[in-house]
């Protein structure tokens, strides 16, 4: 007998995406997915939204960025409910000017002129300072082990990490002053700027295993960041 094989019927060429900038080349824009009967989510590098329309995005990245809409489909790979199939459609947006100010957290992290900024540990091993330590998650000021100030600093105590917005939300990790650069995929903030989120295999200072992804922001100024 001849049988039809189920396959995904969504065609990316039939998905209509639109970027509407408030000003020519400006960094505020809205996103539209204009194809009826399609659902999914937007991934616009600094956030994701599970909707067909996102309004008044204040975007921090200069240059041309590729934004993706992921279409959810009813097709399940291998008939597995946990393995839903997605179809991706992309659209580009070009930002030539930051004519809408960004949230203050961006300027703190990457510099007053968005030029990029390098961060290092505030201290050296054995100085008895509180620069690498363990706390009670419910009361982060209640120190229970000062790992770096009195003993046992992390292996990357003399390292550094750089955040920038040069064509993307980039971060670059160096385990020591002479170490080779290791780049992450991207960084972002959550909606209320209380968390810093990293994507990719690169480490953050002090997290040498490299699998830390979401960090609560406890203190944040232009020259001090406690996670």
PDB file of N, CA and C in Angstrom, residues 152-199:
ATOM      1  N   UNK A 152      41.895  30.640  48.801  1.00  0.00           N
ATOM      2  CA  UNK A 152      41.224  29.945  47.698  1.00  0.00           C
ATOM      3  C   UNK A 152      40.603  30.828  46.620  1.00  0.00           C
ATOM      4  N   UNK A 153      41.304  31.804  46.084  1.00  0.00           N
ATOM      5  CA  UNK A 153      40.690  32.600  45.016  1.00  0.00           C
ATOM      6  C   UNK A 153      40.437  31.724  43.794  1.00  0.00           C
ATOM      7  N   UNK A 154      39.493  32.106  42.936  1.00  0.00           N
ATOM      8  CA  UNK A 154      39.242  31.315  41.727  1.00  0.00           C
ATOM      9  C   UNK A 154      40.448  31.349  40.798  1.00  0.00           C
ATOM     10  N   UNK A 155      40.506  30.387  39.912  1.00  0.00           N
ATOM     11  CA  UNK A 155      41.662  30.285  39.024  1.00  0.00           C
ATOM     12  C   UNK A 155      41.785  31.479  38.088  1.00  0.00           C
ATOM     13  N   UNK A 156      40.682  32.204  37.867  1.00  0.00           N
ATOM     14  CA  UNK A 156      40.719  33.359  36.965  1.00  0.00           C
ATOM     15  C   UNK A 156      40.682  34.682  37.732  1.00  0.00           C
ATOM     16  N   UNK A 157      41.257  34.678  38.945  1.00  0.00           N
ATOM     17  CA  UNK A 157      41.211  35.877  39.786  1.00  0.00           C
ATOM     18  C   UNK A 157      41.837  37.092  39.112  1.00  0.00           C
ATOM     19  N   UNK A 158      42.823  36.869  38.256  1.00  0.00           N
ATOM     20  CA  UNK A 158      43.478  37.978  37.563  1.00  0.00           C
ATOM     21  C   UNK A 158      42.916  38.178  36.156  1.00  0.00           C
ATOM     22  N   UNK A 159      41.809  37.522  35.854  1.00  0.00           N
ATOM     23  CA  UNK A 159      41.237  37.606  34.519  1.00  0.00           C
ATOM     24  C   UNK A 159      40.379  38.837  34.325  1.00  0.00           C
ATOM     25  N   UNK A 160      39.660  38.870  33.222  1.00  0.00           N
ATOM     26  CA  UNK A 160      38.804  40.013  32.903  1.00  0.00           C
ATOM     27  C   UNK A 160      37.691  39.558  31.974  1.00  0.00           C
ATOM     28  N   UNK A 161      36.646  40.373  31.881  1.00  0.00           N
ATOM     29  CA  UNK A 161      35.548  40.103  30.965  1.00  0.00           C
ATOM     30  C   UNK A 161      35.091  41.421  30.359  1.00  0.00           C
ATOM     31  N   UNK A 162      34.891  41.428  29.058  1.00  0.00           N
ATOM     32  CA  UNK A 162      34.520  42.639  28.334  1.00  0.00           C
ATOM     33  C   UNK A 162      33.128  42.485  27.747  1.00  0.00           C
ATOM     34  N   UNK A 163      32.305  43.510  27.935  1.00  0.00           N
ATOM     35  CA  UNK A 163      30.973  43.555  27.341  1.00  0.00           C
ATOM     36  C   UNK A 163      30.941  44.682  26.306  1.00  0.00           C
ATOM     37  N   UNK A 164      30.350  44.424  25.143  1.00  0.00           N
ATOM     38  CA  UNK A 164      30.230  45.477  24.142  1.00  0.00           C
ATOM     39  C   UNK A 164      28.967  45.253  23.324  1.00  0.00           C
ATOM     40  N   UNK A 165      28.678  46.223  22.458  1.00  0.00           N
ATOM     41  CA  UNK A 165      27.505  46.182  21.580  1.00  0.00           C
ATOM     42  C   UNK A 165      27.920  46.370  20.123  1.00  0.00           C
ATOM     43  N   UNK A 166      29.083  45.863  19.775  1.00  0.00           N
ATOM     44  CA  UNK A 166      29.622  46.024  18.428  1.00  0.00           C
ATOM     45  C   UNK A 166      29.030  44.978  17.482  1.00  0.00           C
ATOM     46  N   UNK A 167      27.880  45.305  16.911  1.00  0.00           N
ATOM     47  CA  UNK A 167      27.217  44.387  16.007  1.00  0.00           C
ATOM     48  C   UNK A 167      26.435  43.293  16.695  1.00  0.00           C
ATOM     49  N   UNK A 168      26.419  43.289  18.001  1.00  0.00           N
ATOM     50  CA  UNK A 168      25.688  42.300  18.790  1.00  0.00           C
ATOM     51  C   UNK A 168      25.935  42.561  20.257  1.00  0.00           C
ATOM     52  N   UNK A 169      25.210  41.866  21.110  1.00  0.00           N
ATOM     53  CA  UNK A 169      25.446  41.966  22.554  1.00  0.00           C
ATOM     54  C   UNK A 169      26.521  40.940  22.900  1.00  0.00           C
ATOM     55  N   UNK A 170      27.789  41.346  22.793  1.00  0.00           N
ATOM     56  CA  UNK A 170      28.925  40.437  22.885  1.00  0.00           C
ATOM     57  C   UNK A 170      29.557  40.474  24.271  1.00  0.00           C
ATOM     58  N   UNK A 171      30.104  39.332  24.674  1.00  0.00           N
ATOM     59  CA  UNK A 171      30.966  39.323  25.850  1.00  0.00           C
ATOM     60  C   UNK A 171      32.158  38.411  25.581  1.00  0.00           C
ATOM     61  N   UNK A 172      33.307  38.840  26.093  1.00  0.00           N
ATOM     62  CA  UNK A 172      34.563  38.136  25.849  1.00  0.00           C
ATOM     63  C   UNK A 172      35.268  37.916  27.173  1.00  0.00           C
ATOM     64  N   UNK A 173      35.656  36.679  27.431  1.00  0.00           N
ATOM     65  CA  UNK A 173      36.243  36.272  28.714  1.00  0.00           C
ATOM     66  C   UNK A 173      37.721  35.946  28.540  1.00  0.00           C
ATOM     67  N   UNK A 174      38.523  36.406  29.490  1.00  0.00           N
ATOM     68  CA  UNK A 174      39.954  36.102  29.535  1.00  0.00           C
ATOM     69  C   UNK A 174      40.260  35.542  30.923  1.00  0.00           C
ATOM     70  N   UNK A 175      40.789  34.343  30.987  1.00  0.00           N
ATOM     71  CA  UNK A 175      41.061  33.707  32.272  1.00  0.00           C
ATOM     72  C   UNK A 175      42.245  34.337  33.000  1.00  0.00           C
ATOM     73  N   UNK A 176      43.111  35.045  32.267  1.00  0.00           N
ATOM     74  CA  UNK A 176      44.261  35.722  32.857  1.00  0.00           C
ATOM     75  C   UNK A 176      44.671  36.853  31.922  1.00  0.00           C
ATOM     76  N   UNK A 177      45.599  37.725  32.358  1.00  0.00           N
ATOM     77  CA  UNK A 177      46.025  38.820  31.475  1.00  0.00           C
ATOM     78  C   UNK A 177      46.636  38.356  30.158  1.00  0.00           C
ATOM     79  N   UNK A 178      47.164  37.139  30.120  1.00  0.00           N
ATOM     80  CA  UNK A 178      47.808  36.639  28.901  1.00  0.00           C
ATOM     81  C   UNK A 178      47.001  35.543  28.203  1.00  0.00           C
ATOM     82  N   UNK A 179      45.834  35.231  28.725  1.00  0.00           N
ATOM     83  CA  UNK A 179      45.034  34.135  28.169  1.00  0.00           C
ATOM     84  C   UNK A 179      44.390  34.544  26.851  1.00  0.00           C
ATOM     85  N   UNK A 180      44.067  33.552  26.035  1.00  0.00           N
ATOM     86  CA  UNK A 180      43.354  33.798  24.789  1.00  0.00           C
ATOM     87  C   UNK A 180      41.897  34.156  25.078  1.00  0.00           C
ATOM     88  N   UNK A 181      41.321  34.928  24.187  1.00  0.00           N
ATOM     89  CA  UNK A 181      39.937  35.343  24.350  1.00  0.00           C
ATOM     90  C   UNK A 181      38.987  34.172  24.088  1.00  0.00           C
ATOM     91  N   UNK A 182      37.950  34.097  24.914  1.00  0.00           N
ATOM     92  CA  UNK A 182      36.865  33.138  24.709  1.00  0.00           C
ATOM     93  C   UNK A 182      35.584  33.950  24.599  1.00  0.00           C
ATOM     94  N   UNK A 183      34.875  33.815  23.489  1.00  0.00           N
ATOM     95  CA  UNK A 183      33.697  34.645  23.261  1.00  0.00           C
ATOM     96  C   UNK A 183      32.412  33.886  23.593  1.00  0.00           C
ATOM     97  N   UNK A 184      31.465  34.612  24.157  1.00  0.00           N
ATOM     98  CA  UNK A 184      30.144  34.063  24.394  1.00  0.00           C
ATOM     99  C   UNK A 184      29.229  34.372  23.227  1.00  0.00           C
ATOM    100  N   UNK A 185      28.025  33.823  23.262  1.00  0.00           N
ATOM    101  CA  UNK A 185      27.072  34.048  22.181  1.00  0.00           C
ATOM    102  C   UNK A 185      26.418  35.416  22.310  1.00  0.00           C
ATOM    103  N   UNK A 186      25.876  35.714  23.489  1.00  0.00           N
ATOM    104  CA  UNK A 186      25.269  37.024  23.719  1.00  0.00           C
ATOM    105  C   UNK A 186      24.976  37.189  25.200  1.00  0.00           C
ATOM    106  N   UNK A 187      24.689  38.426  25.594  1.00  0.00           N
ATOM    107  CA  UNK A 187      24.229  38.724  26.944  1.00  0.00           C
ATOM    108  C   UNK A 187      22.956  39.563  26.834  1.00  0.00           C
ATOM    109  N   UNK A 188      22.171  39.548  27.904  1.00  0.00           N
ATOM    110  CA  UNK A 188      20.945  40.332  27.926  1.00  0.00           C
ATOM    111  C   UNK A 188      20.528  40.556  29.371  1.00  0.00           C
ATOM    112  N   UNK A 189      19.600  41.466  29.560  1.00  0.00           N
ATOM    113  CA  UNK A 189      18.968  41.690  30.856  1.00  0.00           C
ATOM    114  C   UNK A 189      17.547  41.134  30.817  1.00  0.00           C
ATOM    115  N   UNK A 190      17.004  40.839  31.997  1.00  0.00           N
ATOM    116  CA  UNK A 190      15.585  40.525  32.035  1.00  0.00           C
ATOM    117  C   UNK A 190      14.775  41.821  31.990  1.00  0.00           C
ATOM    118  N   UNK A 191      13.459  41.693  32.047  1.00  0.00           N
ATOM    119  CA  UNK A 191      12.588  42.838  31.801  1.00  0.00           C
ATOM    120  C   UNK A 191      12.808  43.984  32.775  1.00  0.00           C
ATOM    121  N   UNK A 192      13.017  43.673  34.071  1.00  0.00           N
ATOM    122  CA  UNK A 192      13.180  44.745  35.062  1.00  0.00           C
ATOM    123  C   UNK A 192      14.638  44.987  35.441  1.00  0.00           C
ATOM    124  N   UNK A 193      15.567  44.440  34.666  1.00  0.00           N
ATOM    125  CA  UNK A 193      17.001  44.687  34.830  1.00  0.00           C
ATOM    126  C   UNK A 193      17.508  44.262  36.211  1.00  0.00           C
ATOM    127  N   UNK A 194      16.943  43.191  36.731  1.00  0.00           N
ATOM    128  CA  UNK A 194      17.421  42.624  37.993  1.00  0.00           C
ATOM    129  C   UNK A 194      18.278  41.379  37.767  1.00  0.00           C
ATOM    130  N   UNK A 195      18.405  40.941  36.506  1.00  0.00           N
ATOM    131  CA  UNK A 195      19.216  39.768  36.199  1.00  0.00           C
ATOM    132  C   UNK A 195      20.045  40.022  34.944  1.00  0.00           C
ATOM    133  N   UNK A 196      21.242  39.449  34.938  1.00  0.00           N
ATOM    134  CA  UNK A 196      22.116  39.448  33.768  1.00  0.00           C
ATOM    135  C   UNK A 196      22.161  38.028  33.238  1.00  0.00           C
ATOM    136  N   UNK A 197      21.869  37.865  31.946  1.00  0.00           N
ATOM    137  CA  UNK A 197      21.731  36.546  31.349  1.00  0.00           C
ATOM    138  C   UNK A 197      22.800  36.369  30.274  1.00  0.00           C
ATOM    139  N   UNK A 198      23.575  35.303  30.379  1.00  0.00           N
ATOM    140  CA  UNK A 198      24.615  34.998  29.407  1.00  0.00           C
ATOM    141  C   UNK A 198      24.228  33.776  28.592  1.00  0.00           C
ATOM    142  N   UNK A 199      24.582  33.788  27.317  1.00  0.00           N
ATOM    143  CA  UNK A 199      24.339  32.650  26.435  1.00  0.00           C
ATOM    144  C   UNK A 199      25.656  32.257  25.782  1.00  0.00           C
TER     145      UNK A 199
END
